[in-house]
Coordinates of C-alpha atoms and ligand atoms in Angstrom, one line a residue:
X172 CA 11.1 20.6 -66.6
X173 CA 10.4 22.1 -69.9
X174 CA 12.7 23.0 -72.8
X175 CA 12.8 25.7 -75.3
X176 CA 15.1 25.2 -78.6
X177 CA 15.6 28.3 -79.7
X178 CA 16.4 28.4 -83.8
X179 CA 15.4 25.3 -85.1
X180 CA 18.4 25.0 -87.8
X181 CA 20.5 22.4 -89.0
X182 CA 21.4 22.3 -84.9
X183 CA 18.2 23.5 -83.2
X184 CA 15.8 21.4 -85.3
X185 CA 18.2 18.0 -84.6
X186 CA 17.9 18.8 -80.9
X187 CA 14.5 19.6 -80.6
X188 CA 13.4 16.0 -82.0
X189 CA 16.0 14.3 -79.9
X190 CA 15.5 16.3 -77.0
X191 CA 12.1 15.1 -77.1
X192 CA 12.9 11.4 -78.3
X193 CA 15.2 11.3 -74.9
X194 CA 11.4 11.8 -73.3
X195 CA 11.5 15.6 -72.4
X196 CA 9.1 17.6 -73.0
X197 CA 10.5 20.5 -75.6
X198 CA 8.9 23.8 -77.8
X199 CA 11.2 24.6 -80.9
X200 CA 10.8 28.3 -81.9
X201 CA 12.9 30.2 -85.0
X202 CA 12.3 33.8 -86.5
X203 CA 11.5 31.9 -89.9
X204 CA 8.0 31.4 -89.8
X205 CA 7.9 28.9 -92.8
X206 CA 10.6 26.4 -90.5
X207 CA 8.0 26.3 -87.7
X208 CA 4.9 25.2 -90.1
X209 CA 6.7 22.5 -91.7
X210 CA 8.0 21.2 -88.3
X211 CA 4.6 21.4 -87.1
X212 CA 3.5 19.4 -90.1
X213 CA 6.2 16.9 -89.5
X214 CA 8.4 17.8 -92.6
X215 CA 12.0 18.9 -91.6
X216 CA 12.9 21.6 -93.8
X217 CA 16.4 20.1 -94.0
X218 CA 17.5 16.5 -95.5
X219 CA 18.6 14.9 -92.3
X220 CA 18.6 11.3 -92.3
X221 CA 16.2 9.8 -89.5
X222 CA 15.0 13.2 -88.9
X223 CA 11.5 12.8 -90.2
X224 CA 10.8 9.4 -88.7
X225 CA 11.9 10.9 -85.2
X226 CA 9.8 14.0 -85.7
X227 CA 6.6 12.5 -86.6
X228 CA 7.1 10.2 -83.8
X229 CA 7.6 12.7 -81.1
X230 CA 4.9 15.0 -82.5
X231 CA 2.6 12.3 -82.7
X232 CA 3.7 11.4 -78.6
X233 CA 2.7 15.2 -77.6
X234 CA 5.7 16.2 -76.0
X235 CA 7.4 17.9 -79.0
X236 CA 5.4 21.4 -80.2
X237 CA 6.9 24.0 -82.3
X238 CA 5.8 27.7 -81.8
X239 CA 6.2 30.7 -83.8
X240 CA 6.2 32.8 -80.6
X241 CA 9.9 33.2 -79.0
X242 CA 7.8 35.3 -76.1
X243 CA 5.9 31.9 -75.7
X244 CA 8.6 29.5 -75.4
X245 CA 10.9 31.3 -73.2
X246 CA 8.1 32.3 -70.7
X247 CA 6.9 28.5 -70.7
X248 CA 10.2 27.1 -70.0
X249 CA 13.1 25.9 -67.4
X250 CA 15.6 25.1 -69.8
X251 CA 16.3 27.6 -72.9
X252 CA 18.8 25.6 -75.6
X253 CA 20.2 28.3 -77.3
X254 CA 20.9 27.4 -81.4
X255 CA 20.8 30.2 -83.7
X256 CA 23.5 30.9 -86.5
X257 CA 27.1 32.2 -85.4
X258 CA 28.1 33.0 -89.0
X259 CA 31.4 34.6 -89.8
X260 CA 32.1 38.4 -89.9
X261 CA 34.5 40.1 -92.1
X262 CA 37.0 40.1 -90.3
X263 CA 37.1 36.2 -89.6
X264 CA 35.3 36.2 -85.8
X265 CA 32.1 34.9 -85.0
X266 CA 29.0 37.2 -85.5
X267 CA 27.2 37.5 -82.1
X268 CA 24.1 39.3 -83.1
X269 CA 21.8 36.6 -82.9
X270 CA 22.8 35.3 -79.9
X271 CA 22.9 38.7 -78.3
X272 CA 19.5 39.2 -79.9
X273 CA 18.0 36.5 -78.3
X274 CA 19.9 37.2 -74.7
X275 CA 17.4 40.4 -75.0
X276 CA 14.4 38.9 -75.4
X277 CA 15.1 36.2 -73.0
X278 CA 15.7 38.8 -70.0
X279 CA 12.4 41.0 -71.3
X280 CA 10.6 37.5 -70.6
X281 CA 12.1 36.3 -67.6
X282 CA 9.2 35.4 -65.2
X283 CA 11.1 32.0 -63.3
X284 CA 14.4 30.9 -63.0
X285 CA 16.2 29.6 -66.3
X286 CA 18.8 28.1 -67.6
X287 CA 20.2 29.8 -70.7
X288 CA 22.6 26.4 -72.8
X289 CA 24.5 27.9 -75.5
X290 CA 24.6 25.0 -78.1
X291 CA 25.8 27.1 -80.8
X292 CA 29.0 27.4 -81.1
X293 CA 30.6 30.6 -79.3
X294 CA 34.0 32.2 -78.7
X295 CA 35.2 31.2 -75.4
X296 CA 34.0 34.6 -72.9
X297 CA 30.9 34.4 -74.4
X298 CA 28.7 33.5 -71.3
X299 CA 29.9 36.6 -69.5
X300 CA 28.3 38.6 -72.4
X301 CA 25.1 36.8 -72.5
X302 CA 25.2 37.1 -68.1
X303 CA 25.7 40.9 -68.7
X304 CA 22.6 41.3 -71.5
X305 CA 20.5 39.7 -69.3
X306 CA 21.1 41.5 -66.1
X307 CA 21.2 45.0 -68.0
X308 CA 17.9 44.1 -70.1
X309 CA 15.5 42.0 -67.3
X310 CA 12.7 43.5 -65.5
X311 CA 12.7 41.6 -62.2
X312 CA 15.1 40.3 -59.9
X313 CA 14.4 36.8 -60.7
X314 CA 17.5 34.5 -61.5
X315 CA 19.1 32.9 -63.8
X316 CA 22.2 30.6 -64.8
X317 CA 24.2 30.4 -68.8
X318 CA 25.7 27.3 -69.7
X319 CA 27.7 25.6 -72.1
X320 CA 26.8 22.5 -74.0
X321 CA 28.7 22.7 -76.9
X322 CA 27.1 20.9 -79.8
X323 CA 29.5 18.1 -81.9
X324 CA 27.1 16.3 -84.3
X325 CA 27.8 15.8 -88.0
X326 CA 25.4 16.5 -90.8
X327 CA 24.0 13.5 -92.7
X328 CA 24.7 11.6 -89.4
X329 CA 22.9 14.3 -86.9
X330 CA 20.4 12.0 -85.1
X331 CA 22.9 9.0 -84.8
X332 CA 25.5 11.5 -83.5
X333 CA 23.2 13.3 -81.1
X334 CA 21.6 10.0 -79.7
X335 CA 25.0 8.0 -79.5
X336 CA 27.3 10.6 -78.5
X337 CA 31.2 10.5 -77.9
X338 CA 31.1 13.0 -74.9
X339 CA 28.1 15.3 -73.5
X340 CA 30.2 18.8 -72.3
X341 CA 28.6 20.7 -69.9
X342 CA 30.1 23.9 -68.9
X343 CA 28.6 25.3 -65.7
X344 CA 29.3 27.4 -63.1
X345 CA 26.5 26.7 -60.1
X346 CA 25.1 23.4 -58.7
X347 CA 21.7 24.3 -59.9
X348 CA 22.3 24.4 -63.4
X349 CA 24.8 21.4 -63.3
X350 CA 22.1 19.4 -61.6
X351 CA 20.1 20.2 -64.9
X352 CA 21.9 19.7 -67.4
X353 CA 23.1 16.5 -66.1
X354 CA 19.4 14.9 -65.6
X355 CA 18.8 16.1 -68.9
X356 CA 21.5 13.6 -70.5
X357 CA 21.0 11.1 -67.9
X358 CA 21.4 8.7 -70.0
X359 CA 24.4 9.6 -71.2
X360 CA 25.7 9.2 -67.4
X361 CA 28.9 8.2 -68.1
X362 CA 29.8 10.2 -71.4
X363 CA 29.3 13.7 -69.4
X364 CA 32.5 15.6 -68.9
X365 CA 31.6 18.8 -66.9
X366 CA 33.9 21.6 -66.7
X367 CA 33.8 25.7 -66.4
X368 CA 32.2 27.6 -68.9
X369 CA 35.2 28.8 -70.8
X370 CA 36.6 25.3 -71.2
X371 CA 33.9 24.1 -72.5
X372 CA 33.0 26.9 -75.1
X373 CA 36.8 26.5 -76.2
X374 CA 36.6 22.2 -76.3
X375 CA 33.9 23.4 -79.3
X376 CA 36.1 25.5 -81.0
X377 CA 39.4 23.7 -80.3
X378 CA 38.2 20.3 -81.6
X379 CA 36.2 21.9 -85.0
X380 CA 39.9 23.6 -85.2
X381 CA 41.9 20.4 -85.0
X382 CA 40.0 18.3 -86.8
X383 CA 40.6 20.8 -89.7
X384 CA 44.1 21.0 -89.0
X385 CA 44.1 17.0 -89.6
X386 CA 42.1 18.1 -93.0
X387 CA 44.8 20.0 -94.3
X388 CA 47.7 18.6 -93.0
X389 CA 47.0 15.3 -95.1
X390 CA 45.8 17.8 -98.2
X391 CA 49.3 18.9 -97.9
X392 CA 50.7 15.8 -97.4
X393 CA 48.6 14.5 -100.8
X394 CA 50.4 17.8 -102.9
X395 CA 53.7 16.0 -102.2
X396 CA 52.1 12.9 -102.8
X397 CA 51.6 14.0 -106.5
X398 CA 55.1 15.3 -106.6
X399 CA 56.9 11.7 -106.1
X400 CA 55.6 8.4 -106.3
X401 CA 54.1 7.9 -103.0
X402 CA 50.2 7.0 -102.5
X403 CA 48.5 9.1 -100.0
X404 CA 45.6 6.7 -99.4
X405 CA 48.4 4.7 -98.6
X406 CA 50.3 7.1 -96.5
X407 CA 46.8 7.8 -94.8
X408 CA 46.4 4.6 -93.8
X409 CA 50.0 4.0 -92.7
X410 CA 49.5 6.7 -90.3
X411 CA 46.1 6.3 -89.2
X412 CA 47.1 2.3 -87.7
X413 CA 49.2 4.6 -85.0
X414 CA 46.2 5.1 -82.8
X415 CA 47.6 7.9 -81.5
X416 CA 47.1 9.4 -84.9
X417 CA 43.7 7.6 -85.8
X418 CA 42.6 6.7 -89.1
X419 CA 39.6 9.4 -89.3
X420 CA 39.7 12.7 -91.5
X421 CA 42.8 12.0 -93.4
X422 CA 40.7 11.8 -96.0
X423 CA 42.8 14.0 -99.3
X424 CA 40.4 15.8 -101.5
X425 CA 38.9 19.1 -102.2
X426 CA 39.1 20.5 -98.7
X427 CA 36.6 20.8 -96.2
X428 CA 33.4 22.9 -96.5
X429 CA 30.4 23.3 -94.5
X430 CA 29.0 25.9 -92.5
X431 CA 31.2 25.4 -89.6
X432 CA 35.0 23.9 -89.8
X433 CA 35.9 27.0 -92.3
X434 CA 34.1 29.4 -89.9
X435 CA 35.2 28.1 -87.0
X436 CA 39.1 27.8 -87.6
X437 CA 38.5 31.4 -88.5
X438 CA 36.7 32.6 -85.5
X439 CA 39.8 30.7 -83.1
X440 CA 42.4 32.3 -84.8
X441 CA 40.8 35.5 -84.5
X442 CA 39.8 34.8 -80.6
X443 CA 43.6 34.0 -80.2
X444 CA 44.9 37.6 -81.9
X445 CA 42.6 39.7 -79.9
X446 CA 44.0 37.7 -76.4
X447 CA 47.8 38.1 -77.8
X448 CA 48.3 34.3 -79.0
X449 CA 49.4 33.8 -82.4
X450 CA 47.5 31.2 -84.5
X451 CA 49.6 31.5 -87.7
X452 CA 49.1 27.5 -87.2
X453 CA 45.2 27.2 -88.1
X454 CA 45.9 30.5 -90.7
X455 CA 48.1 28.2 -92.6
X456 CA 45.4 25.4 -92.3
X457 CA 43.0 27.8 -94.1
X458 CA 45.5 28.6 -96.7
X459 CA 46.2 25.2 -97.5
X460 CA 42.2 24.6 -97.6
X461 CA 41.8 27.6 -100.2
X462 CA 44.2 25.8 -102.2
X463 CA 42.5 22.8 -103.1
X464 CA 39.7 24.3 -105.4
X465 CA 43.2 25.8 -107.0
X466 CA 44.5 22.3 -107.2
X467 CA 41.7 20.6 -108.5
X468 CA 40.7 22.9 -111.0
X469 CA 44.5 22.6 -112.4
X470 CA 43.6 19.1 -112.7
X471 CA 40.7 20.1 -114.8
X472 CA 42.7 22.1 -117.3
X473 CA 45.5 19.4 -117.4
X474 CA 42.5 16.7 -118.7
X475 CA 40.6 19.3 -120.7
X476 CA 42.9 22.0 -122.0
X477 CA 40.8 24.6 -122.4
X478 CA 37.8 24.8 -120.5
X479 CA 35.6 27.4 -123.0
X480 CA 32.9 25.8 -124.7
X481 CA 33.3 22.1 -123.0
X482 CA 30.6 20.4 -121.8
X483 CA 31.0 19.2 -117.9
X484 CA 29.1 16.7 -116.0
X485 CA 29.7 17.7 -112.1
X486 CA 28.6 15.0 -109.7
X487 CA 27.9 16.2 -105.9
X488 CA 26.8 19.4 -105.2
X489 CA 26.2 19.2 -101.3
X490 CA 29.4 20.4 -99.1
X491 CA 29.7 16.3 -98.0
X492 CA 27.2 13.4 -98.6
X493 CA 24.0 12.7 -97.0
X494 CA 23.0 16.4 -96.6
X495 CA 21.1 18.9 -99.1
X496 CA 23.1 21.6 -97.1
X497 CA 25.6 24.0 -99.6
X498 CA 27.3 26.2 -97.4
X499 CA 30.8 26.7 -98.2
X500 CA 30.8 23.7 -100.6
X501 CA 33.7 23.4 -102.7
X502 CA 31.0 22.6 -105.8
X503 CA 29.7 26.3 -105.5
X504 CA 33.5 27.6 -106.0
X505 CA 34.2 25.4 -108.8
X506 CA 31.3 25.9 -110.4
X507 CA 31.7 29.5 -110.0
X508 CA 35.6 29.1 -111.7
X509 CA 33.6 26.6 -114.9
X510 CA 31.1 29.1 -115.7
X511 CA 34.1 31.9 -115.4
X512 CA 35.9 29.7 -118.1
X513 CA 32.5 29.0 -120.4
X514 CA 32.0 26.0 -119.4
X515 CA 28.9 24.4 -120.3
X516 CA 27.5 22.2 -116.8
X517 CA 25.6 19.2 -116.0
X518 CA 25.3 19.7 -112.7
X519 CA 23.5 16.7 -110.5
X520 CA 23.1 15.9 -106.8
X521 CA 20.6 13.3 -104.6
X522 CA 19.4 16.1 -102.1
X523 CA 21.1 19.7 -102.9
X524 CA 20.0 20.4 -106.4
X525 CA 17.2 22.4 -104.7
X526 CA 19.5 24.8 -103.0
X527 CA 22.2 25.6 -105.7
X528 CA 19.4 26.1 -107.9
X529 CA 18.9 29.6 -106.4
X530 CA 22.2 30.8 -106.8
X531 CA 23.1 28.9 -110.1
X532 CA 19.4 29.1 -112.1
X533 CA 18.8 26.5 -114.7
X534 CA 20.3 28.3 -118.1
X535 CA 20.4 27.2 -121.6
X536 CA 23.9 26.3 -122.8
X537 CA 25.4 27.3 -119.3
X538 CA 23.8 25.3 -116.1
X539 CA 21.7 22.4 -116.8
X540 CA 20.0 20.1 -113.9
X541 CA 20.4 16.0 -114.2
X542 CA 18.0 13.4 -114.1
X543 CA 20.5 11.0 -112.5
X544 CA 24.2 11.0 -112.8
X545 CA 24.2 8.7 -116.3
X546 CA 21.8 12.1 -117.1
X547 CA 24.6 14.0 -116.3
X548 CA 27.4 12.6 -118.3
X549 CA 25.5 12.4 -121.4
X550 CA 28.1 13.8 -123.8
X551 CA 29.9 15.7 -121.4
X552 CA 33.7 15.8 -122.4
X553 CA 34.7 15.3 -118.5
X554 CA 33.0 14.0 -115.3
X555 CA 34.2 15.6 -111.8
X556 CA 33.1 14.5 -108.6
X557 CA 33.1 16.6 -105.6
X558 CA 30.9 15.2 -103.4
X559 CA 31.3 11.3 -102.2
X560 CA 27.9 10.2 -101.9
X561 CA 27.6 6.7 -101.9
X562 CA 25.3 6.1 -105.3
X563 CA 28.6 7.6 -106.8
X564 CA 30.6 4.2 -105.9
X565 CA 28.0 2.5 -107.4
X566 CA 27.8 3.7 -110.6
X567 CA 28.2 1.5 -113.6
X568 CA 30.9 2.9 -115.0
X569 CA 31.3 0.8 -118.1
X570 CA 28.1 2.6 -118.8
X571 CA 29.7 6.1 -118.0
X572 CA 32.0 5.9 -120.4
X573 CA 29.8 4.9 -123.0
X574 CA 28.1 8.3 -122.1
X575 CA 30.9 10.4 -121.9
X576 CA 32.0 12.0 -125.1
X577 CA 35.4 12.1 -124.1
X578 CA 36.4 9.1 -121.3
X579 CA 37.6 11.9 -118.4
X580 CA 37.1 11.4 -115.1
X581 CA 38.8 13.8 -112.3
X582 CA 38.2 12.4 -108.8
X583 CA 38.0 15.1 -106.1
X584 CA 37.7 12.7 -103.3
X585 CA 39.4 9.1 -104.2
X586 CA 36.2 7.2 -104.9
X587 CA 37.6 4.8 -107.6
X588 CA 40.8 2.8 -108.0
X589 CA 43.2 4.3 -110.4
X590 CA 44.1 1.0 -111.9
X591 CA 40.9 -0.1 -112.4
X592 CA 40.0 3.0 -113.8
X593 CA 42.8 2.7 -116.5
X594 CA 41.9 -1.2 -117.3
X595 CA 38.5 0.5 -117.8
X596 CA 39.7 2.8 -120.4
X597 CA 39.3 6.1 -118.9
X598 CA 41.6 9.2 -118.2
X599 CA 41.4 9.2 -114.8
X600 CA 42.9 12.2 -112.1
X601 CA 42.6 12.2 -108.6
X602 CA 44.2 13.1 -105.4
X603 CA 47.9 12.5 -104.5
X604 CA 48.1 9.6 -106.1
X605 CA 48.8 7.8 -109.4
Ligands
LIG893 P1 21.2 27.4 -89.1 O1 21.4 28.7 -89.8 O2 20.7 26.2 -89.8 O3 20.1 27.6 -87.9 C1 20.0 28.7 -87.1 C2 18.6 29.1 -86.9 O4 18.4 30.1 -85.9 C3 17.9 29.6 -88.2 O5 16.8 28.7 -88.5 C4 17.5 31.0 -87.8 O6 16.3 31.4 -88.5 C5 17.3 30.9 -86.3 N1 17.4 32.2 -85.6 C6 18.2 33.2 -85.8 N2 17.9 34.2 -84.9 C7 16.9 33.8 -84.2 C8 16.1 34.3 -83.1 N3 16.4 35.6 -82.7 N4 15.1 33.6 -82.6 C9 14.9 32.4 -83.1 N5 15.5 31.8 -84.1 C10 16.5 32.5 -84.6 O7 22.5 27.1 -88.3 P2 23.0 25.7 -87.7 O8 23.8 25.0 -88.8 O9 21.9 25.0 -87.1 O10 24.1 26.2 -86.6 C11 23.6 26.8 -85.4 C12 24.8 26.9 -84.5 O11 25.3 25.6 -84.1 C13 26.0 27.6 -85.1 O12 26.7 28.3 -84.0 C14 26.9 26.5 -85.5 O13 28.3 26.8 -85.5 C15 26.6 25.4 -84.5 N6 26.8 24.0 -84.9 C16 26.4 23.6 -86.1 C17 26.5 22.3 -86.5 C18 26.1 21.8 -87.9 O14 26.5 20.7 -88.2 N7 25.4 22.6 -88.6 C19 27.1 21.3 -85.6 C20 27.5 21.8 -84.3 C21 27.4 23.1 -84.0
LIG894 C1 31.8 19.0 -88.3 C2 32.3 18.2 -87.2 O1 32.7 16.9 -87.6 C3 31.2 18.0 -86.1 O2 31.8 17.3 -85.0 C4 30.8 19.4 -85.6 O3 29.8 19.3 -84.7 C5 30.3 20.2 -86.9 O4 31.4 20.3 -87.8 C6 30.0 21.6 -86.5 O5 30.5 22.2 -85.6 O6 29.2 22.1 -87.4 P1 30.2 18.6 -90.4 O7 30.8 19.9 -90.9 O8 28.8 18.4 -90.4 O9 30.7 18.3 -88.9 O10 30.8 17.4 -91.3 P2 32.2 16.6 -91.3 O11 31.9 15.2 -91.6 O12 33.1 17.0 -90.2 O13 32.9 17.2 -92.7 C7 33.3 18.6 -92.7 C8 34.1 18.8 -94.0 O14 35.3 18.1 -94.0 C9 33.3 18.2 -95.3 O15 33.4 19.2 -96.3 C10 34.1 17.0 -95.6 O16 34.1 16.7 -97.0 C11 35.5 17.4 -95.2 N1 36.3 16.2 -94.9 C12 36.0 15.4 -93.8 C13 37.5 15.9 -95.6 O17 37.8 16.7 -96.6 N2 38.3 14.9 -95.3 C14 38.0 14.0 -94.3 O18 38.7 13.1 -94.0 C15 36.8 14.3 -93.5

């Protein structure tokens, strides 16, 4: 049995190696020619952590390959993982192209029975579509099966998360592609939940939805926070012992970013209108989301007045830590809203400096990259953090503050203690608390 991973992403590229660590025997191929090379080369063209080890290994074993030919690794294969992007489209649902894209090319190469997996995430109905581009496109009778198997890995933790997983989904709807799919994760025997195709393209989008929902509904929780004398750390906490609720992403802050919860919550509510099911519930979710760069740049003009002509250290550029990846990164929009004011920034990040570097150039008197965060705060009249990468909790902040022109701190994502921070001497803001 041999696997294709078609688009060797963030997602494709994760699976590929794993795939291949799990001991099958996989071809990554992507339309960006540059991805492939690297791969090939053993360099991951993302920041992944474990990523490079595992690729190097596999590479090395000879049953990992990357090809520039999509021709090539459909025709060679049994199983065809499906992971190009499913961006968002104007009007908030999922973008299709790709996929349909590479439905076409997979029925103009059909020469022995396939599987087709969609691991991106889809609207639920989706498999019908890709069933219906094959048969109109292929040039033979030979068969074919779609699946589902919905990807759930988080970035900075991709390999743990793909090689220890919660659940394995597998939507299916013949024996012959169940029997697949479920030798494929084995090992993951008794992690599998298999279900129709519909339900499991709709667990993908349900539980990026939810998990969003939690997002905001503690954000919301952390504005009322700051309007009375509760702690929402605290009220986090208190709510997340009822294992019913669970302790995970109640975390207050900035919102969430990334190239998929914001995308996603968008893409159910829209799947919901067009069936006749109202979602005003995840709409709301986004709102409150918008909000926080709203909130925390209030913050920002409550420690700093006026923002013109102030010089502003801004630590964490990367939409969460331990990934260079910037898409929809609440640094970008406040960033954007500094420069707007005349802001002057220091702007540093472990692994994403590369990326905002092409939309925010290096600029005298305007954007300025840091050596290392003390870099960053060298007379700065305020510090905000957006991102919690660990180094950021380790900082010697005695040290900051001998840096800082002006001792302002404003805490997007509760790093520090507030009462240390004032035995320390500084101004210090953060989220829904005191
Ligand atoms: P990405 O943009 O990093 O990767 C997609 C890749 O597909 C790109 O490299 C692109 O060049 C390639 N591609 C596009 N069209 C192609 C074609 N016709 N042939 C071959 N390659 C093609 O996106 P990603 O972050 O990896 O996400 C991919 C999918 O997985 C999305 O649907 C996303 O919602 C989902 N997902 C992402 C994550 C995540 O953490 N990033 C997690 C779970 C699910
Ligand atoms: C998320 C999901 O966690 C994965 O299960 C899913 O596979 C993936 O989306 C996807 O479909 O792409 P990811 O976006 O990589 O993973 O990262 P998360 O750790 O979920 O964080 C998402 C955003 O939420 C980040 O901006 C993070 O800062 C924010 N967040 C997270 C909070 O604001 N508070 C929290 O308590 C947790």
């Amino acid at each position: 049995m041999k696997i294709a991973v078609i688009g060797t992403g963030y997602v494709g590229l994760v699976t590929a190696v794993c795939l291949a660590d799990m001991g099958h025997t996989v071809v990554g191929t992507d339309v960006a020619p540059e991805k492939i090379d690297m791969a090939n080369r053993g360099t991951p063209h993302i920041y992944e952590p474990g990523l490079e080890e595992l690729l190097k290994k596999n590479l090395k074993k000879g049953n990992l390959t990357f090809v520039h030919d999509l021709d090539e690794a459909i025709q060679s294969s049994d199983i065809l993982f499906v992971c190009v992007n499913t961006p968002q489209r104007e009007d908030g649902s999922a973008d299709m192209v790709y996929v349909e894209g590479v439905a076409r090319r997979i029925a103009e190469n059909l020469n022995s029975y396939k599987v087709v997996v969609e691991k991106s995430t889809v609207p639920v109905k989706t498999s019908m579509w890709i069933k219906k581009t094959i048969d109109s496109h292929k040039k033979s009778d030979v068969k074919f099966d779609v699946a589902s198997n919905p990807e759930f890995l988080r970035e900075g933790s991709a390999v743990s998360d793909f090689l220890n997983p919660d659940r394995i989904v597998i939507g299916v709807e013949t024996e012959k592609a169940r029997d697949l799919l479920v030798k494929i994760y084995q090992k993951f025997e008794d992690r599998l939940l298999v279900t129709n195709i519909d339900t499991a393209e709709l667990i993908k989008h349900s539980s990026n939805s939810f998990l969003a929902l939690k997002i905001s509904y503690i954000n919301l929780i952390s504005e009322l926070c700051e309007k009375t004398e509760a702690d929402v750390e605290q009220v986090a906490r208190g709510m997340g012992l009822d294992p019913r609720i669970g302790g995970q992403f109640l975390g207050a802050g900035l919102g969430y970013g990334g190239s998929c919860f914001p995308k996603d919550i968008r893409a159910l509510s829209k799947i919901g209108e067009d069936l006749g099911v109202r979602f005003d519930l995840l709409k709301e979710a986004d709102r409150i989301n918008l909000r926080r760069i709203d909130v925390f740049m209030d913050k920002v003009k409550e420690s700093l007045w006026i923002v013109k002509e102030k010089v502003i250290a801004v630590l964490g550029l990367s939409f969460k830590p331990e990934t260079d990846d910037i898409r929809e990164a609440p640094s970008i929009k406040v960033i954007n809203r500094l420069l707007q004011e005349g802001a002057s920034l220091r702007l540093y990040d472990p692994q994403a400096m590369g990326n905002v570097k092409e939309i925010f150039p290096e600029k005298p008197q305007q954007v300025y990259y840091a050596k290392s965060p003390y870099d960053a705060a060298d007379n700065a009249n305020a510090l905000l953090l957006i991102t919690e990468w660990e180094e950021f909790k380790e900082l010697d902040l005695n040290k900051i503050k001998g840096l800082l022109a002006n001792p302002v701190i404003v805490d997007g994502r509760n790093i520090y203690e507030p009462s240390r921070m004032r035995e320390l001497g500084f101004e210090y803001y953060s989220i829904g608390r005191k």
